[in-house]
Coordinates of C-alpha atoms in Angstrom, one line a residue:
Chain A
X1 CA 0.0 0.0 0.0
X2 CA 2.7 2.8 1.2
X3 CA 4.6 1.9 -2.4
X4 CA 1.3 2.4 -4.3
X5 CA 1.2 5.4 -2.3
X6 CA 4.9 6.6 -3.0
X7 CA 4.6 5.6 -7.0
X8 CA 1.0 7.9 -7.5
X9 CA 2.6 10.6 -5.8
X10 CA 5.9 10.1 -7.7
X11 CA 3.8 10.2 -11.1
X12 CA 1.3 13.5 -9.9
X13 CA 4.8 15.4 -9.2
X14 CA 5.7 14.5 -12.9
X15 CA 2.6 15.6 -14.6
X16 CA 2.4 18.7 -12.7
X17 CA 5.9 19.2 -13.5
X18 CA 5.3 18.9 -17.2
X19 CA 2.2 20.5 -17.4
X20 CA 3.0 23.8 -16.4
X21 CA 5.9 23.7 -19.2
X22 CA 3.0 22.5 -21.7
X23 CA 1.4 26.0 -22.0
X24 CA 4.8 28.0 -22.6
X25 CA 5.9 24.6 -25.3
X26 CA 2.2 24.8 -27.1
X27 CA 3.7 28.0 -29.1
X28 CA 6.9 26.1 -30.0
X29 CA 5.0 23.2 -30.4
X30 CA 2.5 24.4 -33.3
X31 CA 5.1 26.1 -35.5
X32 CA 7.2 22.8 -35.0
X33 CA 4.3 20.6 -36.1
X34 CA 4.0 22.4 -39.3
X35 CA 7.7 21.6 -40.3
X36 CA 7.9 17.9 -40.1
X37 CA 4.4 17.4 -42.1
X38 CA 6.4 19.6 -44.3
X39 CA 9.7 17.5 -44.3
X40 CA 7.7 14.7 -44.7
X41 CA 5.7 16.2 -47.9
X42 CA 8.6 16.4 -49.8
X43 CA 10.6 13.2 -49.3
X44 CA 7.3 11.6 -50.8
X45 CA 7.6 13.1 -53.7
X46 CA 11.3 12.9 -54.4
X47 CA 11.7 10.0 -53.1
X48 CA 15.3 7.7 -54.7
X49 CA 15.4 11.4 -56.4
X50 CA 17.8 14.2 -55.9
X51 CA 16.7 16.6 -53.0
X52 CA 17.8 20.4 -53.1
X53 CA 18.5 21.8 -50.0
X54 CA 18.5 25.7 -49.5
X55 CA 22.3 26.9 -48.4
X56 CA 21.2 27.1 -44.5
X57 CA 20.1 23.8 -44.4
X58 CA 22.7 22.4 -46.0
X59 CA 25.2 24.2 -44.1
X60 CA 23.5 23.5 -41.1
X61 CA 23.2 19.7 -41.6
X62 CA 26.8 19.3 -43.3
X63 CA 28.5 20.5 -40.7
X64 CA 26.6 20.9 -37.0
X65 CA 24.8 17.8 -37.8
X66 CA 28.4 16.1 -38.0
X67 CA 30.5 17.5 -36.0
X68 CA 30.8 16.6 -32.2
X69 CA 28.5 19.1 -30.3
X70 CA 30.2 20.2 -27.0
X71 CA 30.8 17.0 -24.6
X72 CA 28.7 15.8 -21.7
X73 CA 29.9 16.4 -18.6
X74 CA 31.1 13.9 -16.3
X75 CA 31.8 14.9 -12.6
X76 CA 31.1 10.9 -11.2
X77 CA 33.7 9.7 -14.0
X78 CA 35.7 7.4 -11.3
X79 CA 32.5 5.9 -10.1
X80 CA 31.2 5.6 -13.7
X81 CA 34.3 3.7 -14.9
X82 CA 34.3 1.4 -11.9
X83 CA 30.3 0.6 -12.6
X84 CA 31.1 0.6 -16.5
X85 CA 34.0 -2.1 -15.7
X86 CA 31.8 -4.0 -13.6
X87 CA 29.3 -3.9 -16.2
X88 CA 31.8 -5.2 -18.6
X89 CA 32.5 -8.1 -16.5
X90 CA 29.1 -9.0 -16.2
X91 CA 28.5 -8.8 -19.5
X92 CA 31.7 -11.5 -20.6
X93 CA 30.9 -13.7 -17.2
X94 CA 27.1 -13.6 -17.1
X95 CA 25.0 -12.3 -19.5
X96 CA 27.1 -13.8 -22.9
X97 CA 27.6 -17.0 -21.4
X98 CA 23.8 -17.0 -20.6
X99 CA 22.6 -15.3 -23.7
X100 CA 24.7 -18.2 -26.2
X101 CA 22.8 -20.7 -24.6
X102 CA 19.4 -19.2 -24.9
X103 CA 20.3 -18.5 -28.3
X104 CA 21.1 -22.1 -29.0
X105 CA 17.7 -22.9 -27.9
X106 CA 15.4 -20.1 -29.1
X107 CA 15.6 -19.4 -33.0
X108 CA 15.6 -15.9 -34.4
X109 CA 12.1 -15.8 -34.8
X110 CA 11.1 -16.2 -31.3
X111 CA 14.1 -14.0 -29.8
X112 CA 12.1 -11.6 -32.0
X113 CA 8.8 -12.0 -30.3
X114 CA 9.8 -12.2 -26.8
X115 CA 11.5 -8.5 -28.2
X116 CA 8.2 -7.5 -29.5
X117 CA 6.3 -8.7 -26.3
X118 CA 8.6 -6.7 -23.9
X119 CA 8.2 -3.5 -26.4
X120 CA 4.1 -3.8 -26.5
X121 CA 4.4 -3.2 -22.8
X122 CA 6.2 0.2 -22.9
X123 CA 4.0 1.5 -25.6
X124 CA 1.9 3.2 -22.6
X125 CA 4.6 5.4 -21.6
X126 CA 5.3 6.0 -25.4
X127 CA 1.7 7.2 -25.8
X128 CA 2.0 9.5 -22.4
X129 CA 5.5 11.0 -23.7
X130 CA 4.2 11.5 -27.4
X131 CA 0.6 13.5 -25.6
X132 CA 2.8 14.9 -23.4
X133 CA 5.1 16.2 -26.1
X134 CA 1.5 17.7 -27.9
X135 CA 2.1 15.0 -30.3
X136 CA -1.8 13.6 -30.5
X137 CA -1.3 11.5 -33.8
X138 CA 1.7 9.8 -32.5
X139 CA 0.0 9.6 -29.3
X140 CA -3.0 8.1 -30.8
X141 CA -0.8 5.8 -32.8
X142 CA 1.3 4.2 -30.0
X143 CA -2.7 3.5 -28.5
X144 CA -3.9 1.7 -31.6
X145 CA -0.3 -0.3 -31.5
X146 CA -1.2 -1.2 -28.1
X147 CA -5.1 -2.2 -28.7
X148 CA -4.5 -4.4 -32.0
X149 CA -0.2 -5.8 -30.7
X150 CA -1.6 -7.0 -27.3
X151 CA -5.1 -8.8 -29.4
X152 CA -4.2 -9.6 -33.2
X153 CA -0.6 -9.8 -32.6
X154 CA -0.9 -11.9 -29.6
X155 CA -0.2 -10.6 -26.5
X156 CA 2.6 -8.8 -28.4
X157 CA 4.2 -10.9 -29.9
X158 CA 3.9 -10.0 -33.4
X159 CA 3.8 -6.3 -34.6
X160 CA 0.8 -6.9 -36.3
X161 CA 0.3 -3.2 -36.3
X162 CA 3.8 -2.2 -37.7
X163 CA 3.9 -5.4 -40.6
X164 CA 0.4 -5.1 -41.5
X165 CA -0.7 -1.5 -40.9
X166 CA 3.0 0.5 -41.4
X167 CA 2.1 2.0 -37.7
X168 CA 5.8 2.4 -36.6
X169 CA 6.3 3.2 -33.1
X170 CA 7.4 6.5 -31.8
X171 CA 10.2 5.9 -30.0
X172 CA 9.8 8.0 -27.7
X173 CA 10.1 8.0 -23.4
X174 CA 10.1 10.8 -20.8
X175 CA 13.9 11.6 -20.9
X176 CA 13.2 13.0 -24.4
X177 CA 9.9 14.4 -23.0
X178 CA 11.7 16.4 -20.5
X179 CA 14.4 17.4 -23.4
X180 CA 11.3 18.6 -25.9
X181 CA 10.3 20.9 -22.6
X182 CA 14.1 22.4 -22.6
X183 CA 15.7 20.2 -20.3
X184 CA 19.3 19.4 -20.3
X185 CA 20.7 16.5 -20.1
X186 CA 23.2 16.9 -16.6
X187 CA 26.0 14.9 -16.1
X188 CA 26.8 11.6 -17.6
X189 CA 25.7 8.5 -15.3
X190 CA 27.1 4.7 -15.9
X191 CA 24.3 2.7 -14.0
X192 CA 25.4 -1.0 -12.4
X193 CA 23.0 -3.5 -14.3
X194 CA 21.3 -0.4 -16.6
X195 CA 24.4 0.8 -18.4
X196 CA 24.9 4.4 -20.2
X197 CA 22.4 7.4 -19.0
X198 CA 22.3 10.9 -17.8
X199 CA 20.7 13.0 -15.0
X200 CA 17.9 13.9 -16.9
X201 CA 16.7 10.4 -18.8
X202 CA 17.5 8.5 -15.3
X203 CA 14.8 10.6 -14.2
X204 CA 12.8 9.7 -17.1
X205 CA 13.7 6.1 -16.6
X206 CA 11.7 6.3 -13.6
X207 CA 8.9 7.7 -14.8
X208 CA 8.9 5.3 -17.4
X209 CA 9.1 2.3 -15.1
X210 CA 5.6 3.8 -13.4
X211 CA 3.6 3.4 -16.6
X212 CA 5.0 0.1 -17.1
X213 CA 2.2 -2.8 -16.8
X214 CA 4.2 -4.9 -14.2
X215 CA 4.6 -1.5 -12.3
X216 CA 1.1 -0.5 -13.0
X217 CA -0.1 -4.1 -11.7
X218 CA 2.2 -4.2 -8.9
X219 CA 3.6 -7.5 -9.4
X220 CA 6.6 -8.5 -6.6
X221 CA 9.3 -7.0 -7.0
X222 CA 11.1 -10.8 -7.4
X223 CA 8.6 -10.9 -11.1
X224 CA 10.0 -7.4 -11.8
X225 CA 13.6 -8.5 -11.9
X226 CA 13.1 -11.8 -13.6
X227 CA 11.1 -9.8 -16.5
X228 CA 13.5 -7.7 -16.2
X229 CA 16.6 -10.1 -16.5
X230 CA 14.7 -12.1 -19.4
X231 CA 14.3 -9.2 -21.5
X232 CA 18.0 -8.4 -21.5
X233 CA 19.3 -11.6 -22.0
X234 CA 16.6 -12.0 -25.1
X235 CA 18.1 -8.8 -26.1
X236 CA 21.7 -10.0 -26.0
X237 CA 21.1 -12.8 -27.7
X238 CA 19.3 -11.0 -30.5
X239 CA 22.5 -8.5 -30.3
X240 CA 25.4 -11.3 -29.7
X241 CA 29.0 -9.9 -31.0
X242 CA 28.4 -5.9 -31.5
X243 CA 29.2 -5.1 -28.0
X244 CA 32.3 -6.5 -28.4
X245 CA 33.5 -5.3 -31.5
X246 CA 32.5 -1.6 -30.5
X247 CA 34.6 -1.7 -27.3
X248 CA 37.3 -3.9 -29.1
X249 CA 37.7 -1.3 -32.1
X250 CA 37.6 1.6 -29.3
X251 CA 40.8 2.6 -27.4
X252 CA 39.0 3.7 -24.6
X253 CA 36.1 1.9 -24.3
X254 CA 34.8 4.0 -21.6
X255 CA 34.5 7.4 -23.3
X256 CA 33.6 5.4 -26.7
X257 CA 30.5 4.4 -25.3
X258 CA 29.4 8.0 -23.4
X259 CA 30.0 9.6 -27.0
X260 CA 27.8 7.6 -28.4
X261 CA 25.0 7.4 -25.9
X262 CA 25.0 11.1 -26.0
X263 CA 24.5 10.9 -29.7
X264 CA 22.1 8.7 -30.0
X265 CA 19.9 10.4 -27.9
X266 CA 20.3 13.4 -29.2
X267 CA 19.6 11.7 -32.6
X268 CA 16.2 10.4 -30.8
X269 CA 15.3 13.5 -29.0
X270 CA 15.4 15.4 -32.5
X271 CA 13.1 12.7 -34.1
X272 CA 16.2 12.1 -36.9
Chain B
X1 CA 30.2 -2.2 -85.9
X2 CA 26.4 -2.3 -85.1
X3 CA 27.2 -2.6 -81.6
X4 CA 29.5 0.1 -81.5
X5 CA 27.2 2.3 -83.3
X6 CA 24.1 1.4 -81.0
X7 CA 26.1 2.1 -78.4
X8 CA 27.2 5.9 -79.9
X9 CA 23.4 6.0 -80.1
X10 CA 23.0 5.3 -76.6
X11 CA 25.1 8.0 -75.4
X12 CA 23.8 10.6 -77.3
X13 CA 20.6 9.9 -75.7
X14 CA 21.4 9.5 -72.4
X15 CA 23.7 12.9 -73.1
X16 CA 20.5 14.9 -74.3
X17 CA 18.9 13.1 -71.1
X18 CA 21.5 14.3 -68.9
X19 CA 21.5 18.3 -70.3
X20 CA 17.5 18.9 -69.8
X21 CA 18.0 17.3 -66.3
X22 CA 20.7 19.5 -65.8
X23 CA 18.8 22.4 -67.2
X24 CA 15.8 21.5 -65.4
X25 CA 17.4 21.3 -62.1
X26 CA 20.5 23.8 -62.8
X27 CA 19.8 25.9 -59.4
X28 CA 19.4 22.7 -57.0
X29 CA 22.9 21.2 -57.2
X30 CA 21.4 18.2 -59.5
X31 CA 23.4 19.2 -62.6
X32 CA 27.0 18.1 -60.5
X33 CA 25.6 14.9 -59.7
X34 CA 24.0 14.3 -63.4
X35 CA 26.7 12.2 -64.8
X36 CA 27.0 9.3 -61.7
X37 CA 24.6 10.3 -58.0
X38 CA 26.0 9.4 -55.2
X39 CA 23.3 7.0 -54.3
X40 CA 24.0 4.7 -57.3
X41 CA 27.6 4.6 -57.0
X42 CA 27.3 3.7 -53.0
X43 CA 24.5 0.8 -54.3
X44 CA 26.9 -0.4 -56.7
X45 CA 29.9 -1.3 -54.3
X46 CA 27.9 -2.1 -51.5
X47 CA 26.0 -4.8 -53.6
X48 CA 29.4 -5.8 -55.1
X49 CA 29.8 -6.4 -51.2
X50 CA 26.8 -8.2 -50.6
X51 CA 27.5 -10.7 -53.8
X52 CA 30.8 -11.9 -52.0
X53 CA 29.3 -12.3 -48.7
X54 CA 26.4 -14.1 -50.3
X55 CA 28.6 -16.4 -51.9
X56 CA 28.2 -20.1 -51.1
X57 CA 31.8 -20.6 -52.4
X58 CA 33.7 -17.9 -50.1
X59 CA 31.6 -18.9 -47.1
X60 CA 33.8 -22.1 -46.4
X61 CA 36.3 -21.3 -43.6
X62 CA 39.3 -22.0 -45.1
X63 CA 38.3 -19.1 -47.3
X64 CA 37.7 -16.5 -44.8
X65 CA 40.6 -14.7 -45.8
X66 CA 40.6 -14.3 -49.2
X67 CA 36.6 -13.2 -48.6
X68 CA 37.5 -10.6 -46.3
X69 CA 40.2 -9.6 -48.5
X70 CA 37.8 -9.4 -51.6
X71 CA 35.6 -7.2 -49.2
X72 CA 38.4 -5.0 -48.4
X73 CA 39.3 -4.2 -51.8
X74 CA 35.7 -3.0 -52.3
X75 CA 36.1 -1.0 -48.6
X76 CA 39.5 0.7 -49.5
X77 CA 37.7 2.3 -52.7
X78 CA 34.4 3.4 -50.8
X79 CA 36.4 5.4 -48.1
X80 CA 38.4 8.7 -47.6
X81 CA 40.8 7.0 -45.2
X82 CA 43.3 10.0 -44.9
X83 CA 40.0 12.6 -44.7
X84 CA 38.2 10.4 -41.9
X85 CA 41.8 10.2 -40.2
X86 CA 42.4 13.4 -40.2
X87 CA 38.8 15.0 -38.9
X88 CA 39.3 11.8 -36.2
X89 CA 41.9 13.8 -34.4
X90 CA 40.7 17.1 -34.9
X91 CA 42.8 19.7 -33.9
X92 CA 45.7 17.6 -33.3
X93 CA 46.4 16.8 -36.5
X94 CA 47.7 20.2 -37.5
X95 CA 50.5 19.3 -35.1
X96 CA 51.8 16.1 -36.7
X97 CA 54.6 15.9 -39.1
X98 CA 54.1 14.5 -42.6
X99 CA 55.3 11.2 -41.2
X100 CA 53.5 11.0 -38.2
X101 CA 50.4 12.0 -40.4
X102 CA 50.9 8.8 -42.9
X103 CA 51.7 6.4 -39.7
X104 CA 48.4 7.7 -38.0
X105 CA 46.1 7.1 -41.6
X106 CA 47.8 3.6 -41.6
X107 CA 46.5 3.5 -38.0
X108 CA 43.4 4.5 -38.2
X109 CA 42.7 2.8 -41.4
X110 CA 42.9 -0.7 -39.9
X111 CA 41.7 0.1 -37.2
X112 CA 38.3 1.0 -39.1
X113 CA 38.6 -1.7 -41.5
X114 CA 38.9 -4.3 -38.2
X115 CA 35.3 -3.3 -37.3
X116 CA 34.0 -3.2 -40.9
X117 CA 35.4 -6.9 -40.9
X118 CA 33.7 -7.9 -37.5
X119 CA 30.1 -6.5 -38.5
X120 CA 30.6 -9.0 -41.9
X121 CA 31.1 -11.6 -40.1
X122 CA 28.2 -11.4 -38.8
X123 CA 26.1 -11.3 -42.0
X124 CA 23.3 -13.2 -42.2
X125 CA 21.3 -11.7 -45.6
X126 CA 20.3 -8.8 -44.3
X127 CA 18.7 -6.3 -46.5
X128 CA 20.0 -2.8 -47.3
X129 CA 17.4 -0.3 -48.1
X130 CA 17.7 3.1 -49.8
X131 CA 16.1 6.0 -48.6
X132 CA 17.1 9.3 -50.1
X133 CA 19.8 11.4 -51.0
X134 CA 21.0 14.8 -50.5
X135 CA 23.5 16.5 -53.0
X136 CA 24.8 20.2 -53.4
X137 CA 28.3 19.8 -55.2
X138 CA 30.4 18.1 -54.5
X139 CA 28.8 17.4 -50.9
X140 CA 26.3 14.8 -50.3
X141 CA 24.4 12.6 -48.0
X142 CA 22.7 9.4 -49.1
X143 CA 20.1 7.7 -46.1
X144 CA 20.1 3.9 -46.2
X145 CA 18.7 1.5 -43.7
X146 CA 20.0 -2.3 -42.5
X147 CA 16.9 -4.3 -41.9
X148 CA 18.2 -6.8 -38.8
X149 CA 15.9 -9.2 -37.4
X150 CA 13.0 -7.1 -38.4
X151 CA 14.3 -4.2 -37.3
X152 CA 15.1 -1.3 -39.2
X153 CA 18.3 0.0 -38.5
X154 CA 19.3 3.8 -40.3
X155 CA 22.7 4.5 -41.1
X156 CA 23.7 7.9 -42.8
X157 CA 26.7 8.0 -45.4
X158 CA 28.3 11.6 -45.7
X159 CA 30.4 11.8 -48.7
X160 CA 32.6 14.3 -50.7
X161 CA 33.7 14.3 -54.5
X162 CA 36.9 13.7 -55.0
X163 CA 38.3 13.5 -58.8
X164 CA 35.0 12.9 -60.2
X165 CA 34.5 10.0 -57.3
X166 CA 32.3 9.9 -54.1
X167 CA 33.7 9.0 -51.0
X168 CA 32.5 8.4 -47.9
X169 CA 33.8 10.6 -45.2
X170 CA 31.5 9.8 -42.0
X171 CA 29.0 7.4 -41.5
X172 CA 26.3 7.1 -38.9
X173 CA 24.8 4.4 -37.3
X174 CA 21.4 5.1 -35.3
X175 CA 22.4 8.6 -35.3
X176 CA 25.8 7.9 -33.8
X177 CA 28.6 9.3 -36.5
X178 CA 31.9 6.9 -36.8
X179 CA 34.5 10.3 -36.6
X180 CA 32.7 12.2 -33.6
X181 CA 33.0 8.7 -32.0
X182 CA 36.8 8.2 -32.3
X183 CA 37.8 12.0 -32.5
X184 CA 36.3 11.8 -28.3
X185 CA 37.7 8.7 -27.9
X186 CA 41.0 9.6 -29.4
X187 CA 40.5 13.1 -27.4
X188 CA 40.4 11.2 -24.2
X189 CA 43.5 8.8 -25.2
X190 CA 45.5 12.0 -26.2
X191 CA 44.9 14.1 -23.1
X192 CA 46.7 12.0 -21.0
X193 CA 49.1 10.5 -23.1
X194 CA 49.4 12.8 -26.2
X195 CA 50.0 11.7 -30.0
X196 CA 52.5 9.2 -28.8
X197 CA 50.2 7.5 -26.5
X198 CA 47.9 7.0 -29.1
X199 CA 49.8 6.0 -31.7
X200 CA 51.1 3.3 -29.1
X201 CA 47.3 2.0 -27.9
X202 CA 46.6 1.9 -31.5
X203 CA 49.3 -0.9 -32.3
X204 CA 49.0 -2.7 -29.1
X205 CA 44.6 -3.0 -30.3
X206 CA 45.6 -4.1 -34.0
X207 CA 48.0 -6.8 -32.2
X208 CA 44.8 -8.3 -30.1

């Protein structure tokens, strides 16, 4: 009862912290909207054709789109080094050893699924981030995804709604929420067990986690781990060998893999 | 004769072809591109590429080498080694003498060809898909996708025309570009052990 308590509270603080940034983002927000139905007008029709670009754009995307924008900072460093070695470890001595054998006994196909399943159940938070974000389409969307994934596609387990209907999902979670609403990212943070984040998407983590089914159902916390623990060794075994050849091409693993959380994210918060 | 002829024929069409484009689309950068886009030239090589991995005949292990050489040749062609190498260490390249420049492409080359080797590998008929391009001179960008176990996977080429050839100068990978990646991981090698250090870490990785 006192966590149900503690999680409501913890999810009323976050919607009344977004909303009262909703009003001052709805301006943004409607002159934003217009550009990507835009963007997306005009890759229909020259699509596998030659696009023109005006000289700011270009410029803009040539060279700020490619060059390193300015670095996160990183005031734990020692502590996230020790958790990112650890992590490491676990990775060679646990997770690999585990994943190759679940590998051996699940085909493709089914590692696919059990992806699919664990993805139909954070399509809730994906519909609160895309409202949240003033994004009702997407919103609406990640809603039908749920409704026909979870019945036609069986109980997840097949995208019904992305193979049959070409209804991709958003993508999106509160870190990027919280970005969309000017927040920063803060300092870099290497979590034991959950691997490369920062200030501002741990905090959306957590949000996240509360609109997650087995939160929402409050299952024991013993369920939450072992879901928890399936879905990244299913994800392992569907992703066997490119850990290691990032970190063995890298020369310091470390900083390889904060550069490139930070730019992924940044690639996801700007819907690239 | 007839076939030379037809073929004359040929490329006078395709030349009138290629001047209303050109005219059509003088102002929008098309007219550089005209004679060979970027897109088609990446498609070619990479499903040169594709046809040696898909081979039944290079698949046996004993030919593992010769396959990843055949791949390489393709690679080395594709690439702007010396470019990528030198945007990789930013600033500190201006700082390196002509030798220690040539060493650090070597470097650097192998380095990148090591983890283009590991992803093929790994290849297991994926499909490459081709999305758009973007061309103003001799600058252009051409969007591609990897479909991997069902999943799409984007990856970005940024290339530059160099004698009438595109390269490839930067690639990204779920929005993550190849150079920014190694220019901060070089960055944090160099700060505490400077060119030398690198250079050193470099060889000792290549060895493993």
């Amino acid at each position: 009862m006192k966590r149900n308590l503690s999680i409501q509270a913890g999810f009323i603080f976050l919607l009344l912290f977004t909303a009262g940034h909703i009003w001052a983002g709805d301006a943004a927000g409607s002159s934003a909207a217009s550009e990507p139905l835009l963007a997306s007008g005009q890759a229909a029709d020259n699509s596998s054709t030659v696009d023109a670009w005006t000289e700011e754009e270009w410029e803009g995307e040539w060279d700020d789109e490619w060059g390193p924008s300015d670095a996160i900072a990183d005031p734990l460093e020692p502590l996230n080094r020790f958790f990112f070695h650890f992590n490491d470890k676990l990775y060679y001595w646990v997770l690999k050893p585990v994943a190759r054998v679940y590998a051996g006994f699940f085909p493709d196909e089914m590692q696919i699924a059990i992806r699919n399943f664990f993805d139909n159940l954070r399509t809730p938070a994906r519909a609160v981030s895309c409202l949240l974000q003033g994004r009702v389409k997407d919103s609406s969307e990640e809603v039908a995804r749920f409704a026909l994934n979870s019945t036609v596609g069986i109980v997840g387990l097949g995208d019904f709604a992305k193979d049959v209907l070409g209804l991709y999902s958003s993508e999106e979670d509160l870190g990027q929420t919280l970005a969309h609403y000017g927040a920063g990212g803060g300092f870099y943070i290497n979590w034991p067990f959950l691997g490369p984040s920062n200030f501002r998407d741990s905090l959306g983590m957590l949000g996240d986690a509360y609109m997650h089914p087995i939160i929402l159902l409050d299952a024991d916390w013993e369920v939450t781990i072992g879901a928890w623990t399936f879905e990244k060794v299913n994800y392992t075994a569907l992703t066997l060998g490119d850990y290691e050849l990032f970190t063995k091409t890298a020369l310091d693993p470390y900083a390889a893999v904060k550069d490139a959380y930070q730019q992924f994210r940044k690639g996801l918060i700007e819907n690239k | 004769m007839v076939v030379l002829r037809k073929i004359i024929v040929q490329q006078k069409i395709l030349l009138v072809f290629l001047l209303l484009l050109s005219a059509l689309f003088i102002d929008t950068g098309f007219s550089a591109s005209a004679t060979e886009n970027p897109m088609d030239q990446l498609q070619v090589a990479v499903d040169e590429i594709l046809k040696i991995l898909q081979s039944e005949e290079l698949k046996e292990p004993e030919k593992k080498e010769e396959r990843n050489q055949l791949v390489l040749n393709i690679v080395t062609d594709m690439f702007d080694f010396r470019e990528m190498a030198r945007s990789s260490l930013g600033q500190s390249w201006n700082t390196l003498t002509p030798e220690e420049k040539d060493t650090f492409v070597e470097l650097f080359t192998t380095l990148v060809e090591q983890r283009y080797i590991g992803k093929i590998d790994s290849y297991n008929n994926q499909k490459v898909i081709y999305k758009k391009q973007l061309v103003k001179g001799d600058k252009a960008m051409v969007y591609t996708a990897i479909v991997d176990k069902d999943l799409e996977i984007p990856i970005v080429y940024r290339l530059e025309k160099n004698n009438g050839k595109w390269l490839i100068n930067d690639l990204k990978i779920e929005n993550v570009s190849l150079i920014v990646n190694y220019r901060r991981d070089f960055d944090s090698i160099i700060r505490k052990e400077q060119f030398a250090g690198l250079v050193e870490k470099i060889s000792k990785q290549l060895e493993k």
